Amino acid sequence: MTNARNPSSFIGEIPTHYDTGLGPNIFQGYAADLATRVAALAPERVLELAAGTGILTRCLCDLLADAELVATDLNQPMLDFAARKFGPNEKVSFRVVDATQIEEPPDSFDVIACQFGVMFFPDKGQSFREARKVLRRGGHYLFNVWGPVAANPFARIAYDTPAALIPDDPPQFYKTPFSYNDAEHITSELTTAGFQRVDWRRVALDAPIHSIRGFATGIVYGNPVVHEFARGQVAPEAVVTALEAALEREFGPDPARMPLEAIVFDATA
């Protein structure tokens, strides 16, 4: 889910923490859901945008044994991490691609899939036009976005806890993923971009938290927000400890569960 953010910021251990700290707790369940929807369309050629560390990619590849899968992201370190999940005989390739400038021939794909990436695209209308361009007529663009913070309480904790430690200049990163969930507005943007039909639905999950400490670590170290703590002169480990306590107060000790909500779109070209 990293397309259109600064690619130079996804370096070092960030991909590892993203995959192991955030992946199993908030991304895996929705990746399985989205991959199942894609597989039901029986596509021959699939483009994935904002593939990140390959969480959705792995699910897609497992369900699409005969399809060609092209996984893309703007950030090479994330793609390098993703590629290590696949064997040489699997039909998946990895490319650095900006979702607002997809350099693929028109009418190239049966399906495009994107897991929690659209919110980060700087020009969403342009990204939808690019997706429509490379889809075959009758093809599908399936993607999900997070529902509101009220339906995803971990998001409130992820923002409020660091903000309490850095009140004068709180990190803003965690506002972006939850700022794009007006389904009617998104539908209008897709229609303006040339899609003929747009269906959407809210998908709620009762998700397991596999490790409170691991989840807190992923929230801090699994994305560029970790760089903001240095600016605020707060040690990242102090933020992890505070997040761990806040998550446990909200959801209970390990093994815990939490509610999640996403909106899944299926736009037909």
mmCIF file of C-alpha atoms in Angstrom, residues 63-193:
data_model
loop_
_atom_site.group_PDB
_atom_site.id
_atom_site.type_symbol
_atom_site.label_atom_id
_atom_site.label_comp_id
_atom_site.label_asym_id
_atom_site.label_seq_id
_atom_site.Cartn_x
_atom_site.Cartn_y
_atom_site.Cartn_z
ATOM 1 C CA LEU A 63 -5.720 -18.437 -5.893
ATOM 2 C CA LEU A 64 -4.744 -17.612 -9.488
ATOM 3 C CA ALA A 65 -2.553 -20.517 -10.483
ATOM 4 C CA ASP A 66 -3.041 -19.994 -14.226
ATOM 5 C CA ALA A 67 -3.127 -16.202 -14.380
ATOM 6 C CA GLU A 68 -0.257 -13.824 -15.039
ATOM 7 C CA LEU A 69 0.195 -11.406 -12.134
ATOM 8 C CA VAL A 70 2.105 -8.122 -12.401
ATOM 9 C CA ALA A 71 2.743 -6.633 -8.937
ATOM 10 C CA THR A 72 3.772 -2.984 -8.813
ATOM 11 C CA ASP A 73 4.695 -0.349 -6.273
ATOM 12 C CA LEU A 74 6.539 2.950 -6.270
ATOM 13 C CA ASN A 75 9.007 1.713 -3.656
ATOM 14 C CA GLN A 76 11.729 -0.691 -4.715
ATOM 15 C CA PRO A 77 12.661 -1.835 -1.167
ATOM 16 C CA MET A 78 9.075 -2.969 -0.569
ATOM 17 C CA LEU A 79 9.013 -4.864 -3.870
ATOM 18 C CA ASP A 80 12.363 -6.480 -3.079
ATOM 19 C CA PHE A 81 10.865 -7.762 0.169
ATOM 20 C CA ALA A 82 7.736 -8.980 -1.629
ATOM 21 C CA ALA A 83 9.692 -10.830 -4.300
ATOM 22 C CA ARG A 84 11.336 -13.024 -1.669
ATOM 23 C CA LYS A 85 7.944 -14.627 -0.973
ATOM 24 C CA PHE A 86 7.784 -16.250 -4.405
ATOM 25 C CA GLY A 87 9.514 -19.077 -6.175
ATOM 26 C CA PRO A 88 11.083 -18.855 -9.659
ATOM 27 C CA ASN A 89 8.295 -20.869 -11.270
ATOM 28 C CA GLU A 90 5.411 -18.731 -10.048
ATOM 29 C CA LYS A 91 3.741 -16.476 -12.624
ATOM 30 C CA VAL A 92 4.353 -13.155 -10.920
ATOM 31 C CA SER A 93 6.607 -10.264 -11.888
ATOM 32 C CA PHE A 94 7.491 -7.103 -9.980
ATOM 33 C CA ARG A 95 7.813 -3.592 -11.411
ATOM 34 C CA VAL A 96 8.268 -0.089 -10.028
ATOM 35 C CA VAL A 97 5.169 1.793 -11.200
ATOM 36 C CA ASP A 98 3.510 5.057 -10.191
ATOM 37 C CA ALA A 99 -0.250 4.442 -10.086
ATOM 38 C CA THR A 100 -0.871 7.892 -11.579
ATOM 39 C CA GLN A 101 1.370 7.090 -14.578
ATOM 40 C CA ILE A 102 0.890 3.443 -15.539
ATOM 41 C CA GLU A 103 3.181 2.741 -18.469
ATOM 42 C CA GLU A 104 1.362 -0.313 -19.798
ATOM 43 C CA PRO A 105 -0.426 -0.622 -23.155
ATOM 44 C CA PRO A 106 -4.147 0.150 -23.195
ATOM 45 C CA ASP A 107 -6.502 -2.800 -22.686
ATOM 46 C CA SER A 108 -3.758 -4.951 -21.120
ATOM 47 C CA PHE A 109 -5.433 -6.421 -18.032
ATOM 48 C CA ASP A 110 -8.622 -8.235 -17.076
ATOM 49 C CA VAL A 111 -8.453 -7.115 -13.443
ATOM 50 C CA ILE A 112 -6.625 -4.500 -11.410
ATOM 51 C CA ALA A 113 -6.374 -4.979 -7.646
ATOM 52 C CA CYS A 114 -5.194 -2.549 -4.984
ATOM 53 C CA GLN A 115 -5.097 -3.130 -1.236
ATOM 54 C CA PHE A 116 -5.317 0.046 0.900
ATOM 55 C CA GLY A 117 -3.276 2.089 -1.573
ATOM 56 C CA VAL A 118 -5.707 4.487 -3.245
ATOM 57 C CA MET A 119 -5.825 6.757 -0.183
ATOM 58 C CA PHE A 120 -2.160 7.618 -0.714
ATOM 59 C CA PHE A 121 -2.325 8.455 -4.422
ATOM 60 C CA PRO A 122 -1.764 12.234 -4.770
ATOM 61 C CA ASP A 123 -4.181 12.532 -7.711
ATOM 62 C CA LYS A 124 -6.882 9.910 -7.262
ATOM 63 C CA GLY A 125 -8.858 10.951 -10.319
ATOM 64 C CA GLN A 126 -5.766 10.557 -12.480
ATOM 65 C CA SER A 127 -5.031 7.167 -10.948
ATOM 66 C CA PHE A 128 -8.569 6.027 -11.825
ATOM 67 C CA ARG A 129 -8.156 7.255 -15.408
ATOM 68 C CA GLU A 130 -4.896 5.365 -15.701
ATOM 69 C CA ALA A 131 -6.507 2.207 -14.339
ATOM 70 C CA ARG A 132 -9.393 2.520 -16.789
ATOM 71 C CA LYS A 133 -6.936 2.971 -19.668
ATOM 72 C CA VAL A 134 -5.092 -0.291 -19.093
ATOM 73 C CA LEU A 135 -8.198 -2.364 -18.332
ATOM 74 C CA ARG A 136 -9.924 -4.300 -21.091
ATOM 75 C CA ARG A 137 -13.548 -3.434 -21.748
ATOM 76 C CA GLY A 138 -15.627 -5.244 -19.138
ATOM 77 C CA GLY A 139 -12.601 -5.609 -16.865
ATOM 78 C CA HIS A 140 -12.744 -4.886 -13.148
ATOM 79 C CA TYR A 141 -10.858 -2.621 -10.777
ATOM 80 C CA LEU A 142 -11.166 -4.031 -7.251
ATOM 81 C CA PHE A 143 -9.748 -2.073 -4.353
ATOM 82 C CA ASN A 144 -10.387 -1.392 -0.701
ATOM 83 C CA VAL A 145 -10.073 1.659 1.518
ATOM 84 C CA TRP A 146 -10.355 1.961 5.267
ATOM 85 C CA GLY A 147 -13.692 2.921 6.766
ATOM 86 C CA PRO A 148 -13.916 5.766 9.294
ATOM 87 C CA VAL A 149 -11.806 5.927 12.433
ATOM 88 C CA ALA A 150 -14.903 5.281 14.539
ATOM 89 C CA ALA A 151 -15.163 1.816 12.978
ATOM 90 C CA ASN A 152 -11.391 1.171 13.296
ATOM 91 C CA PRO A 153 -10.440 2.038 16.867
ATOM 92 C CA PHE A 154 -6.804 1.023 16.386
ATOM 93 C CA ALA A 155 -6.488 4.070 14.098
ATOM 94 C CA ARG A 156 -7.572 6.419 16.880
ATOM 95 C CA ILE A 157 -4.974 4.854 19.167
ATOM 96 C CA ALA A 158 -2.278 5.036 16.482
ATOM 97 C CA TYR A 159 -2.835 8.783 16.161
ATOM 98 C CA ASP A 160 -3.772 9.855 19.694
ATOM 99 C CA THR A 161 -0.974 8.032 21.518
ATOM 100 C CA PRO A 162 1.959 9.673 19.678
ATOM 101 C CA ALA A 163 0.077 12.988 19.675
ATOM 102 C CA ALA A 164 -0.001 12.906 23.484
ATOM 103 C CA LEU A 165 3.778 12.466 23.513
ATOM 104 C CA ILE A 166 4.400 15.204 20.912
ATOM 105 C CA PRO A 167 1.485 17.616 21.473
ATOM 106 C CA ASP A 168 3.115 20.618 19.780
ATOM 107 C CA ASP A 169 3.771 18.819 16.479
ATOM 108 C CA PRO A 170 2.011 15.442 16.403
ATOM 109 C CA PRO A 171 2.813 13.044 13.543
ATOM 110 C CA GLN A 172 0.177 13.282 10.820
ATOM 111 C CA PHE A 173 0.844 10.038 8.952
ATOM 112 C CA TYR A 174 -2.048 8.038 10.387
ATOM 113 C CA LYS A 175 -4.640 10.605 9.336
ATOM 114 C CA THR A 176 -4.125 9.875 5.626
ATOM 115 C CA PRO A 177 -5.234 6.205 5.495
ATOM 116 C CA PHE A 178 -8.591 7.084 7.086
ATOM 117 C CA SER A 179 -9.357 10.286 5.184
ATOM 118 C CA TYR A 180 -10.800 8.772 1.999
ATOM 119 C CA ASN A 181 -13.954 6.782 2.682
ATOM 120 C CA ASP A 182 -16.880 8.752 1.263
ATOM 121 C CA ALA A 183 -18.249 5.951 -0.917
ATOM 122 C CA GLU A 184 -20.521 8.191 -2.976
ATOM 123 C CA HIS A 185 -17.692 10.612 -3.712
ATOM 124 C CA ILE A 186 -15.352 7.774 -4.701
ATOM 125 C CA THR A 187 -18.074 6.332 -6.928
ATOM 126 C CA SER A 188 -18.430 9.712 -8.635
ATOM 127 C CA GLU A 189 -14.676 9.912 -9.240
ATOM 128 C CA LEU A 190 -14.650 6.428 -10.761
ATOM 129 C CA THR A 191 -17.590 7.245 -13.016
ATOM 130 C CA THR A 192 -15.911 10.467 -14.159
ATOM 131 C CA ALA A 193 -12.805 8.425 -14.987
#
